[in-house]
Amino acid sequence: MATHRSRALWSRVMRSCRLPGFRSSWPRGPLGARHLSQEKQATETHFGFETVSEEEKGGKVYHVFESVAKKYDVMNDMMSFGIHRIWKDLLLSKMHPFPGTQLLDVAGGTGDIAFRFLNYVHEQHKGKQKRQLRAQQNLSWEEIAKKYQSEEDPLGGSRVVVCDINKEMLKIGKQKARAQGHKAGLAWVLGDAEELPFDDDKFDVYTIAFGIRNVTHIDQALQEAHRVLKPGGRFLCLEFSQVNNPLISRLYDLYSFQVIPVLGEVIAGDWKSYQYLVESIRQFPSQEEFKEMIEDAGFEKVTYESLTSGIVAIHSGFKL
Amino acid sequence: MWSGPWVPPRFAAGRDVPLRGVRHGAAGLLYPGHIPTSPLQKALLAAGSAGMALYNPYRHDMVAVLGETTGLRALKVLRDQMRKDPEGAEILQKRPRISLSTLDLDKLRSLPEGSLGQEYLCFLDVNRVSPDTRAPTRFVDDEELAYVIQRYREIHDMLHTLLGMPTNILGEIVVKWFEAVQTGLPMCILGALFGPIRLSAQSLQVLVSELIPWAIQNGRRAPCVLNLYYERRWEQPLRALREELGITDPPTVHVRGLA
């Protein structure tokens, strides 16, 4: 465990050196070299294409999501032409949860993954019950009556905890849950991905969809993910990634930078938040780099699958 | 930054500012709040804001965005007009701003009745509006022109006072017609043409038969209203100012009762 942590710390230092705008803050000369070793770790990071201090970044990201919360789902549909729904469905089918799974959905604010999970296990549970019934053809009337009376959990013991650092996003999520009729098996927790308010070895699956990009210390979030998962537990991350096709990459860049902030301004009255969004996508590591970061946190059998030419990728790892 | 002694603009007015796409940084920002945009983005913004403003008339920010993205030519003409007029040139130099923080409300309240200052305050009170709800300019890529459109926005309430129009939809349309004739801004022209879409037949009839012709007439006759240093004219009686500009009394219809 110690080797994992120190490896993660070292890779973080190496990675932070590659940040744009960062080189300018390194002092030069022999005096500067002494500064390097005495100073604490790098205190600057990126906020989109801006360089900000690490303390600032958390607050700025909070402010972004506070202002986009109300229009979050509408904008997702507009920006991705509804394709984000397919991506999230694919994440669930990859997860393939069975009734009884304990899921932690981090940065899950408005509940898209959580609701899909609940629907999925509900369907699974119904399927299981049907199969059971079919196998028991010769039931007496008493046994049938008992089956109807027993208040069996429709989710078969599954539970999902939605954890998010932003109160506004959680508020929207709770409203949606009420509107869609999700009640059982759902919990909402205000928490920081870098310091989760849960005990060790608690969950079967940990998901983070379009959230880890906004975390200031990604490696810490990964370590926390490792900590709260049970042995045998699975880490799944759905996130924007690097496009592999150069032509599509050009079109994607054009669309991202020319159209998306305009959409943000017209629909949500907020240019800057969506400018941050498209810039933060460019700052996130590539599929391979992120895979290495996940391995550094202690996960094994780490794989990734690129979707839509690499616009998004699903990374998966196991705590063994 | 704009209220106070004259600050020379960083770029010579009239020179085309190189547009850097959307990668913003400290360089490329001409004024606080400036968002540099490419021609494609401006086109998309203009189309999007026009559509959204029609769809949801409460999105005043969309009307502002439409004005900024489509007004370049008209703003240049306005700016040149201001330069030629001595009072207008002074405004361009001194860059006065109208907001609750720059207005001396007590002084205005103490002015005699019928003066511009008094009438303006009265207008703000009766209609329950404040000069602080004007959005700052963002998408104009020239610092001086950004001020011109900001000034145009901030004197909008003055125009209401001058024309004696309330802030209901009918009053706003009348002022828009006046502004369209005066400024030639595409946003004003579009607002003037499409504003009446949601009106009742009765209001429409009054608008077309009496109010619009009156607004056009006065708009043509009056000199450029951006050339008035309103902040120096608080004591001037409103009636005298109207005479100076050639603005006649509004037609005798109950504009407030309609719409």
XYZ file of C-alpha atoms in Angstrom:
579
model
C 0.000 0.000 0.000
C 2.839 2.376 0.909
C 4.628 1.741 -2.377
C 1.414 2.473 -4.235
C 0.975 5.783 -2.459
C 4.550 6.966 -3.009
C 4.389 5.898 -6.641
C 1.194 7.875 -7.039
C 2.773 10.919 -5.416
C 5.830 10.724 -7.668
C 3.789 10.330 -10.832
C 1.744 13.316 -9.741
C 4.844 15.488 -9.473
C 6.059 14.336 -12.885
C 2.671 14.962 -14.415
C 2.295 18.395 -12.893
C 5.517 19.440 -14.611
C 3.821 18.975 -17.976
C 1.021 21.440 -17.247
C 0.851 24.411 -19.588
C 1.803 27.709 -18.063
C 3.478 25.930 -15.223
C 7.010 26.220 -16.526
C 6.874 29.985 -16.200
C 6.532 29.762 -12.439
C 9.687 27.678 -11.876
C 12.470 29.984 -10.642
C 15.764 29.643 -12.522
C 19.385 29.339 -11.336
C 21.007 27.551 -8.376
C 18.958 29.485 -5.887
C 15.927 28.319 -7.749
C 17.010 24.715 -7.488
C 17.142 25.048 -3.717
C 13.668 26.572 -3.810
C 12.487 23.473 -5.675
C 13.430 21.024 -2.991
C 12.350 23.216 -0.087
C 8.975 24.206 -1.514
C 6.016 21.948 -0.989
C 4.532 20.114 -3.947
C 3.355 22.116 -6.988
C 0.649 24.510 -5.833
C -0.515 25.474 -9.290
C -2.852 23.597 -11.534
C -5.072 24.152 -14.532
C -8.638 25.416 -14.689
C -9.431 24.839 -18.347
C -6.637 26.732 -20.108
C -6.142 29.074 -17.177
C -3.497 28.526 -14.531
C -4.809 28.784 -11.000
C -3.695 27.761 -7.555
C -4.908 24.424 -6.290
C -6.882 26.086 -3.514
C -8.679 28.210 -6.071
C -9.578 25.393 -8.432
C -12.003 23.647 -6.087
C -13.929 26.835 -5.510
C -14.029 27.742 -9.180
C -15.278 24.283 -10.180
C -17.908 24.461 -7.450
C -19.084 27.780 -8.810
C -19.323 26.370 -12.356
C -21.551 23.494 -11.324
C -23.602 25.661 -9.038
C -24.533 27.823 -11.994
C -25.093 25.039 -14.550
C -27.079 22.712 -12.254
C -30.556 23.802 -13.299
C -29.889 23.477 -17.026
C -27.411 20.605 -16.709
C -29.551 17.871 -18.279
C -30.947 20.081 -21.036
C -27.471 21.242 -21.993
C -26.142 17.670 -21.995
C -28.819 16.707 -24.475
C -28.219 19.766 -26.627
C -24.450 19.496 -26.685
C -24.253 15.766 -27.379
C -27.455 15.465 -29.407
C -28.670 13.017 -26.795
C -25.708 10.698 -27.296
C -24.671 11.061 -23.671
C -27.665 8.837 -22.845
C -26.211 6.053 -24.969
C -22.833 6.434 -23.304
C -24.402 6.119 -19.871
C -26.460 3.118 -20.977
C -23.265 1.474 -22.217
C -21.632 2.097 -18.863
C -24.484 0.276 -17.154
C -24.407 -2.649 -19.528
C -20.661 -2.938 -18.964
C -21.265 -2.867 -15.225
C -23.980 -5.524 -15.598
C -25.015 -5.299 -11.948
C -27.047 -8.060 -10.352
C -29.589 -7.630 -7.540
C -27.716 -7.076 -4.309
C -24.966 -4.869 -5.741
C -23.900 -1.917 -3.593
C -23.010 0.978 -5.866
C -21.262 4.219 -5.016
C -21.774 6.847 -7.706
C -19.359 9.703 -7.119
C -19.916 13.140 -8.678
C -23.272 11.685 -9.514
C -25.121 14.929 -8.835
C -28.189 14.783 -11.020
C -28.514 11.025 -10.714
C -28.284 9.803 -14.292
C -26.145 6.775 -13.422
C -27.984 6.044 -10.173
C -31.422 5.982 -11.802
C -30.171 3.782 -14.619
C -28.679 1.433 -12.033
C -31.958 1.206 -10.151
C -33.917 0.505 -13.316
C -31.373 -2.089 -14.398
C -31.374 -4.092 -11.159
C -35.141 -3.781 -10.955
C -35.418 -5.352 -14.401
C -32.890 -8.009 -13.439
C -34.840 -8.771 -10.291
C -38.126 -9.019 -12.179
C -36.476 -11.362 -14.653
C -35.190 -13.494 -11.809
C -38.614 -13.674 -10.202
C -40.217 -14.675 -13.496
C -37.691 -17.447 -13.930
C -38.385 -18.643 -10.401
C -42.106 -18.688 -11.003
C -41.715 -20.615 -14.224
C -39.707 -23.245 -12.373
C -42.385 -23.667 -9.758
C -45.400 -24.767 -11.724
C -47.238 -26.832 -9.120
C -47.829 -24.330 -6.327
C -50.765 -24.621 -3.990
C -53.101 -21.646 -3.531
C -51.649 -21.007 -0.094
C -48.134 -20.815 -1.425
C -49.219 -18.421 -4.184
C -51.052 -16.197 -1.662
C -47.937 -16.128 0.501
C -45.860 -15.004 -2.460
C -48.163 -12.050 -3.055
C -48.192 -11.080 0.581
C -44.470 -11.123 1.205
C -43.113 -7.654 0.678
C -40.039 -8.572 -1.203
C -37.572 -5.849 -1.961
C -38.097 -5.050 -5.670
C -34.419 -4.288 -5.962
C -33.257 -7.524 -4.398
C -31.020 -5.796 -1.868
C -29.282 -3.423 -4.291
C -28.416 0.024 -3.077
C -26.887 3.097 -4.645
C -25.296 5.989 -2.805
C -24.967 9.169 -4.828
C -22.107 11.311 -3.584
C -21.430 14.820 -4.877
C -19.523 17.828 -3.613
C -22.071 20.293 -4.965
C -25.325 21.005 -3.128
C -27.105 22.377 -6.185
C -26.440 19.288 -8.276
C -27.694 17.042 -5.461
C -30.800 19.192 -5.156
C -31.588 18.682 -8.827
C -30.916 14.966 -8.463
C -33.346 14.665 -5.559
C -36.011 16.550 -7.488
C -35.588 14.193 -10.424
C -35.784 11.161 -8.146
C -39.067 12.397 -6.783
C -40.404 13.136 -10.249
C -39.403 9.733 -11.609
C -40.643 7.859 -8.554
C -37.327 6.471 -7.306
C -37.486 6.040 -3.573
C -36.069 2.770 -2.286
C -32.406 1.895 -2.384
C -31.248 5.472 -2.992
C -29.162 7.670 -0.718
C -27.742 11.179 -1.302
C -24.517 12.191 0.369
C -22.629 15.479 0.200
C -18.951 14.566 -0.048
C -15.581 15.204 -1.651
C -14.192 12.598 -4.055
C -10.724 13.250 -2.633
C -11.900 12.445 0.874
C -14.939 10.194 0.819
C -17.087 10.033 3.984
C -17.266 6.246 3.902
C -15.482 3.391 5.617
C -13.049 1.071 3.871
C -14.242 -1.916 1.868
C -17.832 -0.830 1.624
C -18.997 -0.969 -1.988
C -19.131 -3.478 -4.813
C -18.912 -0.929 -7.610
C -17.607 2.624 -7.737
C -18.583 4.779 -10.690
C -17.681 8.309 -11.636
C -19.218 9.639 -14.825
C -17.942 12.932 -16.265
C -16.762 13.954 -12.832
C -13.147 12.968 -12.322
C -12.013 15.568 -14.826
C -13.090 18.286 -12.398
C -11.307 16.909 -9.359
C -8.213 18.860 -8.306
C -6.182 15.805 -7.277
C -7.238 12.955 -9.500
C -4.801 10.531 -7.932
C -6.327 11.134 -4.508
C -9.780 10.441 -5.893
C -8.476 7.187 -7.368
C -6.927 6.191 -4.066
C -10.167 6.907 -2.268
C -11.988 4.808 -4.826
C -9.614 1.955 -4.075
C -10.120 2.352 -0.364
C -13.915 2.251 -0.250
C -14.282 -0.693 -2.625
C -14.584 -4.198 -1.268
C -11.937 -6.668 -2.368
C -13.162 -7.879 -5.737
C -14.874 -4.550 -6.239
C -14.900 -2.766 -9.575
C -13.939 0.773 -10.504
C -15.662 2.249 -13.546
C -15.035 5.673 -14.999
C -16.863 7.264 -17.897
C -15.025 10.366 -19.033
C -14.140 12.493 -22.028
C -10.916 11.339 -23.605
C -8.658 11.879 -26.608
C -10.007 11.385 -30.098
C -7.924 8.967 -32.135
C -8.989 9.998 -35.651
C -7.346 13.266 -36.863
C -10.247 14.326 -39.096
C -12.836 13.715 -36.426
C -10.536 15.442 -33.953
C -10.554 18.603 -36.073
C -14.330 18.556 -36.410
C -14.712 17.845 -32.698
C -12.434 20.764 -31.789
C -14.308 23.067 -34.117
C -17.620 22.014 -32.635
C -16.327 22.190 -29.058
C -14.831 25.646 -29.237
C -17.112 27.354 -31.709
C -20.526 25.931 -30.917
C -20.632 24.768 -27.321
C -19.938 28.081 -25.558
C -22.532 29.695 -27.834
C -25.056 27.016 -26.834
C -24.182 27.680 -23.215
C -24.792 31.399 -23.640
C -28.049 31.067 -25.548
C -29.639 28.279 -23.524
C -28.200 28.783 -20.076
C -26.958 32.391 -20.232
C -23.531 31.133 -19.209
C -20.651 31.287 -21.690
C -17.812 30.919 -19.239
C -18.907 27.626 -17.653
C -19.132 25.903 -20.994
C -15.846 27.408 -22.089
C -14.365 25.795 -18.985
C -16.047 22.515 -19.898
C -14.472 22.211 -23.341
C -11.092 23.375 -22.088
C -11.090 20.935 -19.166
C -11.693 18.091 -21.621
C -8.475 19.006 -23.425
C -6.563 19.018 -20.137
C -7.578 15.514 -19.135
C -5.008 12.756 -19.755
C -5.306 10.332 -22.656
C -6.719 6.846 -22.380
C -3.303 5.251 -21.796
C -2.141 7.880 -19.319
C -5.294 7.598 -17.305
C -4.986 3.820 -17.357
C -1.549 4.180 -15.761
C -2.928 6.535 -13.128
C -5.577 3.990 -12.225
C -2.932 1.275 -11.963
C -0.864 3.561 -9.737
C -3.764 3.733 -7.327
C -3.614 -0.022 -6.882
C -6.209 -1.292 -9.301
C -5.561 -4.346 -11.404
C -6.826 -5.700 -14.700
C -7.268 -2.110 -15.857
C -8.836 -1.811 -19.291
C -10.482 0.926 -21.295
C -12.940 1.105 -24.131
C -13.154 4.167 -26.369
C -16.576 5.243 -27.538
C -17.524 7.512 -30.428
C -13.986 7.631 -31.848
C -12.520 8.358 -28.441
C -14.649 11.328 -27.541
C -15.405 9.385 -24.372
C -13.829 6.332 -22.817
C -14.891 3.866 -20.133
C -12.032 2.805 -17.870
C -12.438 -0.258 -15.679
C -10.266 -1.648 -12.910
C -10.573 -4.165 -10.086
C -9.467 -4.129 -6.495
C -8.111 -7.609 -5.968
C -12.414 52.105 -15.628
C -14.651 54.149 -17.917
C -15.915 56.712 -15.446
C -13.170 59.142 -14.610
C -10.406 60.901 -16.520
C -9.912 60.067 -20.145
C -7.975 56.848 -20.671
C -6.492 56.363 -24.112
C -7.827 53.201 -25.695
C -5.245 50.454 -25.996
C -5.932 49.966 -29.667
C -6.449 52.707 -32.226
C -10.155 52.973 -32.843
C -11.206 51.592 -36.178
C -8.319 49.136 -36.536
C -9.527 45.586 -36.858
C -8.772 43.658 -33.727
C -7.266 40.269 -34.570
C -9.716 37.650 -33.414
C -8.005 34.834 -31.590
C -10.703 32.238 -31.621
C -11.788 31.379 -28.158
C -8.569 30.637 -26.304
C -8.679 33.541 -23.895
C -5.873 34.779 -21.735
C -4.818 38.152 -20.386
C -3.876 39.268 -23.880
C -6.728 39.742 -26.326
C -9.092 41.113 -23.686
C -9.874 44.713 -24.536
C -11.969 45.576 -21.520
C -13.177 43.841 -18.377
C -15.732 41.205 -19.298
C -14.641 41.052 -22.945
C -15.065 37.645 -24.586
C -13.280 37.503 -27.967
C -15.339 35.658 -30.532
C -14.712 34.397 -34.052
C -16.976 35.429 -36.943
C -18.582 31.984 -36.863
C -19.335 32.329 -33.168
C -20.804 35.786 -33.707
C -23.067 34.437 -36.443
C -24.200 31.542 -34.256
C -24.720 33.861 -31.311
C -26.750 36.293 -33.396
C -28.997 33.531 -34.728
C -29.324 31.796 -31.389
C -30.009 34.935 -29.387
C -32.599 36.142 -31.915
C -34.414 32.829 -31.715
C -34.246 32.635 -27.943
C -35.400 36.247 -27.508
C -38.462 35.514 -29.630
C -39.132 32.233 -27.854
C -38.708 33.674 -24.364
C -39.191 37.455 -24.251
C -38.014 37.559 -20.652
C -34.463 36.750 -21.798
C -33.301 40.362 -21.900
C -29.734 39.128 -21.946
C -30.400 37.595 -25.367
C -31.552 40.948 -26.739
C -28.316 42.455 -25.451
C -26.237 39.700 -27.074
C -28.103 40.196 -30.357
C -27.299 43.894 -30.234
C -23.627 43.290 -29.610
C -23.126 40.668 -32.290
C -24.987 42.471 -35.074
C -24.289 46.106 -34.316
C -20.716 46.657 -35.468
C -21.488 48.823 -38.503
C -24.195 50.853 -36.780
C -21.972 51.371 -33.737
C -19.193 52.757 -35.923
C -21.627 55.209 -37.520
C -22.881 56.239 -34.086
C -19.375 56.679 -32.785
C -18.455 58.891 -35.736
C -21.587 60.955 -35.185
C -20.615 61.394 -31.558
C -17.113 62.484 -32.495
C -18.430 65.202 -34.767
C -20.659 66.705 -32.067
C -18.897 68.642 -29.267
C -21.094 67.250 -26.500
C -20.840 63.736 -27.957
C -17.071 63.965 -28.247
C -16.875 64.933 -24.605
C -18.952 61.897 -23.672
C -16.549 59.674 -25.596
C -13.669 61.233 -23.758
C -15.093 61.294 -20.247
C -16.970 57.982 -20.534
C -19.726 58.741 -17.974
C -21.724 55.800 -16.641
C -25.290 55.818 -15.356
C -25.814 53.519 -12.426
C -27.152 53.798 -8.894
C -23.620 54.177 -7.643
C -22.789 57.114 -9.926
C -26.107 58.940 -9.540
C -26.567 61.347 -6.669
C -30.128 60.385 -5.828
C -30.623 62.940 -3.067
C -29.522 65.752 -5.316
C -31.843 64.545 -8.050
C -34.760 64.350 -5.645
C -34.163 67.920 -4.508
C -34.429 69.284 -8.034
C -37.492 71.310 -9.043
C -40.473 69.491 -10.426
C -40.523 69.197 -14.187
C -36.758 69.020 -14.407
C -35.109 66.155 -16.206
C -33.608 64.772 -13.006
C -36.908 64.777 -11.156
C -38.848 63.266 -14.016
C -36.210 60.574 -14.481
C -36.328 59.583 -10.821
C -40.097 59.639 -10.923
C -40.022 57.360 -13.944
C -37.696 54.893 -12.178
C -39.935 54.861 -9.097
C -43.257 54.543 -10.879
C -42.114 51.768 -13.171
C -40.013 50.114 -10.477
C -36.897 49.842 -12.594
C -33.277 50.524 -11.842
C -30.449 51.608 -14.125
C -28.336 48.768 -12.776
C -30.017 45.991 -14.684
C -28.126 46.702 -17.906
C -25.848 43.796 -18.827
C -22.183 44.710 -19.399
C -20.865 44.487 -22.936
C -19.023 41.286 -23.796
C -18.941 40.481 -27.496
C -17.895 43.796 -29.061
C -14.281 43.609 -30.201
C -13.481 47.299 -29.884
C -13.150 49.081 -26.588
C -14.626 52.405 -27.715
C -17.546 50.769 -29.500
C -18.138 48.637 -26.422
C -18.584 51.885 -24.490
C -20.916 53.302 -27.154
C -23.274 50.337 -26.883
C -23.041 50.440 -23.110
C -23.992 54.133 -23.196
C -26.872 53.390 -25.535
C -28.162 50.804 -23.050
C -27.793 53.092 -20.076
C -29.718 55.991 -21.626
C -32.627 53.755 -22.541
C -34.511 54.858 -19.443
C -33.788 58.479 -20.373
C -35.500 57.901 -23.669
C -38.526 56.509 -21.864
C -38.609 59.702 -19.828
C -38.156 61.931 -22.882
C -40.867 60.173 -24.826
C -43.142 59.758 -21.849
C -43.539 56.037 -22.457
C -44.120 53.486 -19.664
C -42.270 50.192 -19.468
C -45.123 47.955 -20.573
C -44.751 46.064 -23.832
C -46.400 48.807 -25.873
C -44.213 51.522 -24.396
C -41.117 49.438 -25.008
C -42.045 48.902 -28.654
C -42.554 52.638 -29.176
C -39.135 53.387 -27.672
C -37.636 50.629 -29.845
C -39.019 52.278 -32.978
C -37.547 55.588 -31.890
C -34.191 53.898 -31.195
C -34.276 52.029 -34.501
C -34.655 55.253 -36.457
C -32.056 57.019 -34.342
C -29.344 54.365 -34.135
C -29.917 51.975 -37.021
C -28.885 49.097 -34.785
C -30.157 45.821 -36.301
C -31.276 44.686 -32.867
C -33.549 47.714 -32.548
C -34.932 47.192 -36.023
C -35.604 43.524 -35.339
C -37.139 44.347 -31.968
C -39.318 47.015 -33.497
C -40.545 44.684 -36.233
C -41.006 41.534 -34.180
C -41.982 43.049 -30.843
C -45.613 43.610 -31.857
C -46.086 39.912 -32.676
C -47.618 39.136 -29.320
C -49.914 42.143 -29.121
C -53.686 42.128 -29.104
C -55.480 43.472 -32.172
C -56.597 46.593 -30.342
C -53.097 47.486 -29.170
C -51.738 46.718 -32.613
C -54.191 49.080 -34.200
C -53.270 51.948 -31.882
C -49.615 51.176 -32.344
C -49.666 51.193 -36.108
C -52.032 54.085 -36.613
C -50.692 56.555 -34.075
C -47.729 55.542 -31.970
C -45.323 54.261 -34.601
C -45.701 57.218 -36.980
C -45.167 59.539 -34.015
C -42.070 57.652 -32.934
C -40.604 57.639 -36.446
C -41.296 61.316 -36.949
C -39.639 62.279 -33.703
C -36.774 59.884 -34.233
C -36.006 61.484 -37.573
C -36.384 65.034 -36.358
C -34.359 64.756 -33.177
C -30.570 64.937 -33.283
C -28.623 61.875 -32.138
C -29.734 61.263 -28.543
C -26.389 59.712 -27.682
C -24.894 63.183 -27.979
C -26.653 64.457 -24.901
C -24.632 64.728 -21.742
C -27.602 63.886 -19.538
C -25.546 64.072 -16.409
C -25.074 67.807 -17.020
C -28.689 68.458 -17.813
C -30.446 67.261 -14.668
C -31.699 70.773 -13.879
C -32.957 71.437 -17.373
C -36.773 71.368 -17.494
C -38.000 68.342 -19.397
C -40.282 70.474 -21.526
C -37.362 72.642 -22.621
C -35.283 69.598 -23.459
C -38.121 68.140 -25.522
C -38.397 71.405 -27.415
C -34.665 71.427 -28.019
C -34.843 67.952 -29.509
C -38.062 68.604 -31.374
C -39.951 65.884 -29.532
C -43.691 66.539 -29.571
C -46.117 65.347 -26.947
C -47.085 61.692 -27.300
C -50.464 60.972 -28.930
C -53.358 60.976 -26.489
C -53.901 57.278 -26.052
C -53.810 55.473 -22.763
C -50.613 53.597 -23.401
C -50.613 52.389 -19.834
C -54.116 51.031 -20.096
C -53.337 48.917 -23.127
C -51.102 45.872 -23.420
